[in-house]
Structure formats: C-alpha cells, structure tokens
Short mmCIF file of C-alpha atoms in Angstrom, two decimals:
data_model
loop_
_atom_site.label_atom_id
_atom_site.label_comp_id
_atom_site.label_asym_id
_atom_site.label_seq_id
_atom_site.Cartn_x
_atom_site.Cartn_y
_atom_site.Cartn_z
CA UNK A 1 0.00 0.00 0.00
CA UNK A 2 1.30 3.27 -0.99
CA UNK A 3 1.90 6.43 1.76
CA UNK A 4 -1.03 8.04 -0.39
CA UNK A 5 -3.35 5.70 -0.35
CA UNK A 6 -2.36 4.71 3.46
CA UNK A 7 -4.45 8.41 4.46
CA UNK A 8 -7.92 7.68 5.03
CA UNK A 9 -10.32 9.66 2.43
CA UNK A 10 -12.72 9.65 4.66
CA UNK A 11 -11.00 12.20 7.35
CA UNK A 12 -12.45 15.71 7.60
CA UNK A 13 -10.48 18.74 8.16
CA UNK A 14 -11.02 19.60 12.35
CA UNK A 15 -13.60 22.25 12.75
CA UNK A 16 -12.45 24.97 14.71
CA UNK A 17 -15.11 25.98 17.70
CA UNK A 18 -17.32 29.10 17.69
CA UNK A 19 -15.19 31.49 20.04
CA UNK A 20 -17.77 34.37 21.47
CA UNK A 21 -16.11 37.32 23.13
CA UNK A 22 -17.87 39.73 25.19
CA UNK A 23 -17.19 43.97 24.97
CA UNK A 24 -15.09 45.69 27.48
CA UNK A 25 -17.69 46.65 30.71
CA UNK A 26 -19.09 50.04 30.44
CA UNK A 27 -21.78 52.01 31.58
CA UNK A 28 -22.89 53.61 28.31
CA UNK A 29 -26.51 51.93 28.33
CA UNK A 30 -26.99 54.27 31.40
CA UNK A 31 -26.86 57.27 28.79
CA UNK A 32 -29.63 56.11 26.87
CA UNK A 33 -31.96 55.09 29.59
CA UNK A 34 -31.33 58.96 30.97
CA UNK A 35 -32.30 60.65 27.54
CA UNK A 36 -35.23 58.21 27.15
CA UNK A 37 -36.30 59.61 30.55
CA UNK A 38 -36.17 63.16 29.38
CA UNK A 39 -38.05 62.39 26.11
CA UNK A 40 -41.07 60.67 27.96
CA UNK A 41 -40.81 63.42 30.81
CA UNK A 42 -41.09 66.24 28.32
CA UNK A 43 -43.96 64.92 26.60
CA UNK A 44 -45.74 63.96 29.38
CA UNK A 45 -47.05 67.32 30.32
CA UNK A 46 -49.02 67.50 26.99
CA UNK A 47 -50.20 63.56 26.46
CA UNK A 48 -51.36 64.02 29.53
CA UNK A 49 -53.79 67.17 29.85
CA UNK A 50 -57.17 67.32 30.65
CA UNK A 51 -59.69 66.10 27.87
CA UNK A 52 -60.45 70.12 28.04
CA UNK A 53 -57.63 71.46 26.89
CA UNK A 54 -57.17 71.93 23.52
CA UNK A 55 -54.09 70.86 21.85
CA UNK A 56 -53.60 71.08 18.24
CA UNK A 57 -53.15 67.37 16.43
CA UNK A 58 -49.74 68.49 15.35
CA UNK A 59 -48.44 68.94 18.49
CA UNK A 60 -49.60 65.57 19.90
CA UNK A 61 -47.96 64.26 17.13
CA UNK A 62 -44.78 65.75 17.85
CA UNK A 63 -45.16 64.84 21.60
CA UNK A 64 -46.03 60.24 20.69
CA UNK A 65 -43.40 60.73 18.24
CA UNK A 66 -40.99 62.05 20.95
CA UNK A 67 -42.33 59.22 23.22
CA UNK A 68 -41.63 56.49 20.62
CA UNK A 69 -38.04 57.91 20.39
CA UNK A 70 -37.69 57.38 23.97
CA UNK A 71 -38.81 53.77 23.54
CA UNK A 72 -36.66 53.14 21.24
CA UNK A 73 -33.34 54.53 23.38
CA UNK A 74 -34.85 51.90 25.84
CA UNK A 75 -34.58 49.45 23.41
CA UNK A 76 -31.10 50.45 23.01
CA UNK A 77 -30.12 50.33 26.76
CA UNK A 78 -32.07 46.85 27.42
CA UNK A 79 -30.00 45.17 24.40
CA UNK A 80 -26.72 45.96 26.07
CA UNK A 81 -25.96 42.67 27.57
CA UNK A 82 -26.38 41.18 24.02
CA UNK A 83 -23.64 42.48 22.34
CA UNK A 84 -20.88 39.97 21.51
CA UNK A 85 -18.44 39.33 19.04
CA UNK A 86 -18.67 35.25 18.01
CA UNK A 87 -15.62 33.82 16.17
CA UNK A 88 -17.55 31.48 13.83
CA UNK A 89 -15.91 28.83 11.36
CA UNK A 90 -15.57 31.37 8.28
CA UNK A 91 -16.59 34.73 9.86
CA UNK A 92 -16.41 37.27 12.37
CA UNK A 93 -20.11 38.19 13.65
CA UNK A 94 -20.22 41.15 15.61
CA UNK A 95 -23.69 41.40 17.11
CA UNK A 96 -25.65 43.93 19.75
CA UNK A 97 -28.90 41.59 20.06
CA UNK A 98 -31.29 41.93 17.05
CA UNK A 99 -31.37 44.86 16.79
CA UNK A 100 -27.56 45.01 15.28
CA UNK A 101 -25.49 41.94 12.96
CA UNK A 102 -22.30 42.72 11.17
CA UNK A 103 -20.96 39.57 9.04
CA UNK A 104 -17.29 39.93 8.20
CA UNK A 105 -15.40 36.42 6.39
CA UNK A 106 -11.66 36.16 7.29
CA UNK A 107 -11.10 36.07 3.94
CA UNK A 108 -12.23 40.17 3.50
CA UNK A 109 -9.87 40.65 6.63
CA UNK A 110 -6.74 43.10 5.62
CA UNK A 111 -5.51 44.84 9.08
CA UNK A 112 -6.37 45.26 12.84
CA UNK A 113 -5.55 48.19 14.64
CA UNK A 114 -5.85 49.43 18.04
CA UNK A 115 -6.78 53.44 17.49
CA UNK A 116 -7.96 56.49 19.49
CA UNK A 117 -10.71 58.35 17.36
CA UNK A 118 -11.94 61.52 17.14
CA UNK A 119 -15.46 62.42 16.67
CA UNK A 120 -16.98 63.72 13.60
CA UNK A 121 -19.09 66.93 13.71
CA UNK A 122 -22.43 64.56 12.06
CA UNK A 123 -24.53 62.97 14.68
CA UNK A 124 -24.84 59.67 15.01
CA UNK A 125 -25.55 56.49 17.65
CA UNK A 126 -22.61 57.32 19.97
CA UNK A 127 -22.55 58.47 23.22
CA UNK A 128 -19.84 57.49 25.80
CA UNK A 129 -19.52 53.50 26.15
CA UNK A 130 -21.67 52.92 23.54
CA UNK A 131 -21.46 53.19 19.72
CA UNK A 132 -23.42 51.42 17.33
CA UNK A 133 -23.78 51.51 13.72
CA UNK A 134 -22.33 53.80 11.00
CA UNK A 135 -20.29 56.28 13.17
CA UNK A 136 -18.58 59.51 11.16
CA UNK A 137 -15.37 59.99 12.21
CA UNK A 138 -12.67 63.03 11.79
CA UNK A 139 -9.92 61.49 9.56
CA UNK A 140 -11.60 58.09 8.93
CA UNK A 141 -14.79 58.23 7.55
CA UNK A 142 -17.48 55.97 8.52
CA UNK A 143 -16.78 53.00 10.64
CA UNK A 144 -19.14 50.22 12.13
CA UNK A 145 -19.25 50.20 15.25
CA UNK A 146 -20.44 48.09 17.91
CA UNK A 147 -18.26 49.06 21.02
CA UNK A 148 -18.33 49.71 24.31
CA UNK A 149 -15.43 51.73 23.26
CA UNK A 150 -16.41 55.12 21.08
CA UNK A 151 -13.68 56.95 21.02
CA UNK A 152 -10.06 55.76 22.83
CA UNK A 153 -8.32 52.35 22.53
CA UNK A 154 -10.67 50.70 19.77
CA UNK A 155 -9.63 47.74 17.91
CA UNK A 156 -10.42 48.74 14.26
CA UNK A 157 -10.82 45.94 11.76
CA UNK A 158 -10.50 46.84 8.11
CA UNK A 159 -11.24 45.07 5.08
CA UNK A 160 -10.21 44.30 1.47
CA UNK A 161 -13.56 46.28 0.20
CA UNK A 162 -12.62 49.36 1.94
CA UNK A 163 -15.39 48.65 5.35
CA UNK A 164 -14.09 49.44 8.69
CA UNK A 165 -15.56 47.99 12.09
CA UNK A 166 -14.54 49.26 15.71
CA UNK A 167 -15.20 46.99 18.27
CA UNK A 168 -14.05 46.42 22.06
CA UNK A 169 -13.70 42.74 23.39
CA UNK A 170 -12.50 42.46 26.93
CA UNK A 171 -9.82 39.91 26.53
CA UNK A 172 -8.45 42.03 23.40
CA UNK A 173 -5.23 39.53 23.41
CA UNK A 174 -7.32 36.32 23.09
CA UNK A 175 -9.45 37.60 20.52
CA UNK A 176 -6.77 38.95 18.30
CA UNK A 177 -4.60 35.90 18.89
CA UNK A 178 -8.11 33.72 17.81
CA UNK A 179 -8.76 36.34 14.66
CA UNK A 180 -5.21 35.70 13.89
CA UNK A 181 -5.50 32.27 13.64
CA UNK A 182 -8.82 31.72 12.12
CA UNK A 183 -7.50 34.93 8.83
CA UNK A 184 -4.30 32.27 8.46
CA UNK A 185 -6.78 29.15 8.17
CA UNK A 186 -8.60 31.33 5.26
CA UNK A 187 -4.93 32.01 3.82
CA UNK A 188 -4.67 35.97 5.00
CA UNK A 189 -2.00 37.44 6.97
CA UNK A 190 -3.04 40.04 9.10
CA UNK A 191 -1.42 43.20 9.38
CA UNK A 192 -1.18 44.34 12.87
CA UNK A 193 -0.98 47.78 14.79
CA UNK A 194 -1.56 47.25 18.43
CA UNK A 195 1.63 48.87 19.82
CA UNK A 196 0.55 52.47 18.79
CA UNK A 197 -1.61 53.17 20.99
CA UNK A 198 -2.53 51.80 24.62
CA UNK A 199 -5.65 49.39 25.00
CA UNK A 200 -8.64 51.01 27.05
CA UNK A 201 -9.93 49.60 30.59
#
C-alpha cells in the first residue's frame, strides 16, 4: 500500500469551535436610559392634559413621536448585555442583540488596529460607552461600530472592500490571537498595529 493511499479519504479537516467574546464593561446603556427619561418626561405634560384642553393634532404628534423615540433609546439600553463578538468557522459576527449583525469572512480581513478616534461633527448612535452603527469619524470616515469603546483604545478591523468595524472585546489579546488564527486558516496574513496606541480599561 502506498503512503497516499495509506491516508484515510474519509478524514475531515477539524472544525475549529465558535469562540464568542464579550465587549469591554461600560456604563454607556446608562446614557440612553437617561435621555429616554427626558423624552417621555417632556412629553408627558401635553399627552397628559385634561380632555379640556385643547391641543392642536400636530403637536400631539410631535409629543407620541418624541415618546416612541424614547422607547426606542430603551430598546437600546435593554439590548446591552447582548452584544458579543462570536468567532464562527468562516466569519467574524459582531452582534448587539437583534437589533444590530455585522458579518465579516476572514477572507475580506486586511488589518487590525488598536486606534484612538476623534469624533466627527455629524450625529450619530454614539454616546460614551456605547457606539453602534455607522459612526462619522474626523480622519476616517465611517466606521461600524459596535463598542463599548467610542472613542479611545478601539480595535479597528478593516477590510479588502474598503469597510471598517470598531469593536471592544474584553480579553483584546485572546481575541486577536483567535482572529489571527482563524484569517491564516482562510490564507490571510493580518497586518497588525496594536503597539501604537494603549488598549482602554
């Protein structure tokens, strides 16, 4: 029998485990559940009048839409404990409940970096500890984000197709050292920057 024929077909390549991360701590929801506060509180007043008092239909308008706003920075604050990063057999999924899924494959993968931002002068879903979604900023442009991290010490991922991502896993070495791995498995070598700048608490 020949060394060839001596392997045995039927072996499958070993599967490499899903590998979920969760974000740095941070008390960012607590910013959302204070300016959902302020938008029911300031609507209140008017929702809430006497069935004698007049109030034209555009203001009570303004005032439910102002309340739904508020429900939805609830929303926001209650999905906090959802958001993880999952190393999965062919892709990064970054993920803040349902209400947030990024899919990145290794194989789009072209750098990680660990960078201090500075805001744009757009608005967007960022407040401190928390950013989420398509976040303008000053010298970079857009990036994905789904960090407990908005601004200092977050590890920015960047891809062949020109998409960035800015996240903030807790144990930053294991995850990078996993990443690593799993980008060489889908033939890409990573490009690293993590010496810059320090990592965030």
């Amino acid at each position: 029998m020949t060394r060839e024929s001596a392997r045995h077909p039927w072996s499958l390549e070993v599967r490499m485990p899903v590998e979920s991360f969760k974000p740095k701590p941070s008390a960012g929801w607590a910013w959302w559940i204070a300016l959902a506060a302020v938008m029911v509180a300031s609507a209140a007043p008017v929702l809430f009048l006497p069935t004698s008092e007049e109030v034209p239909w555009w203001v009570d308008l303004i005032m439910w839409g102002t309340v739904g706003l508020g429900l939805w920075f609830l929303a926001i604050a209650a999905y906090f404990p959802f958001m993880r990063y999952d190393l999965a057999e062919t892709e990064l999924v970054l993920s803040y409940g349902s209400l947030l899924v990024y899919r990145i494959p290794y194989s789009t993968l072209s750098s990680v970096e660990r960078k201090n931002l500075a805001w744009g002068a757009q608005s967007s879903m960022r407040l401190p500890g928390l950013a989420l979604w398509k976040v303008p900023y000053a010298h970079e442009g857009s990036i994905r984000m789904c960090s407990t991290r908005s601004s200092r010490g977050v590890l920015v991922l960047r891809t062949t197709d020109g998409v960035s991502y800015g996240i903030s896993p807790a144990e930053e070495d294991r995850f990078v050292h996993e990443l690593v791995a799993r980008a060489q498995r889908a033939g890409v070598d990573l490009a690293l920057d993590l010496a810059s700048v320090p990592p965030s608490r």
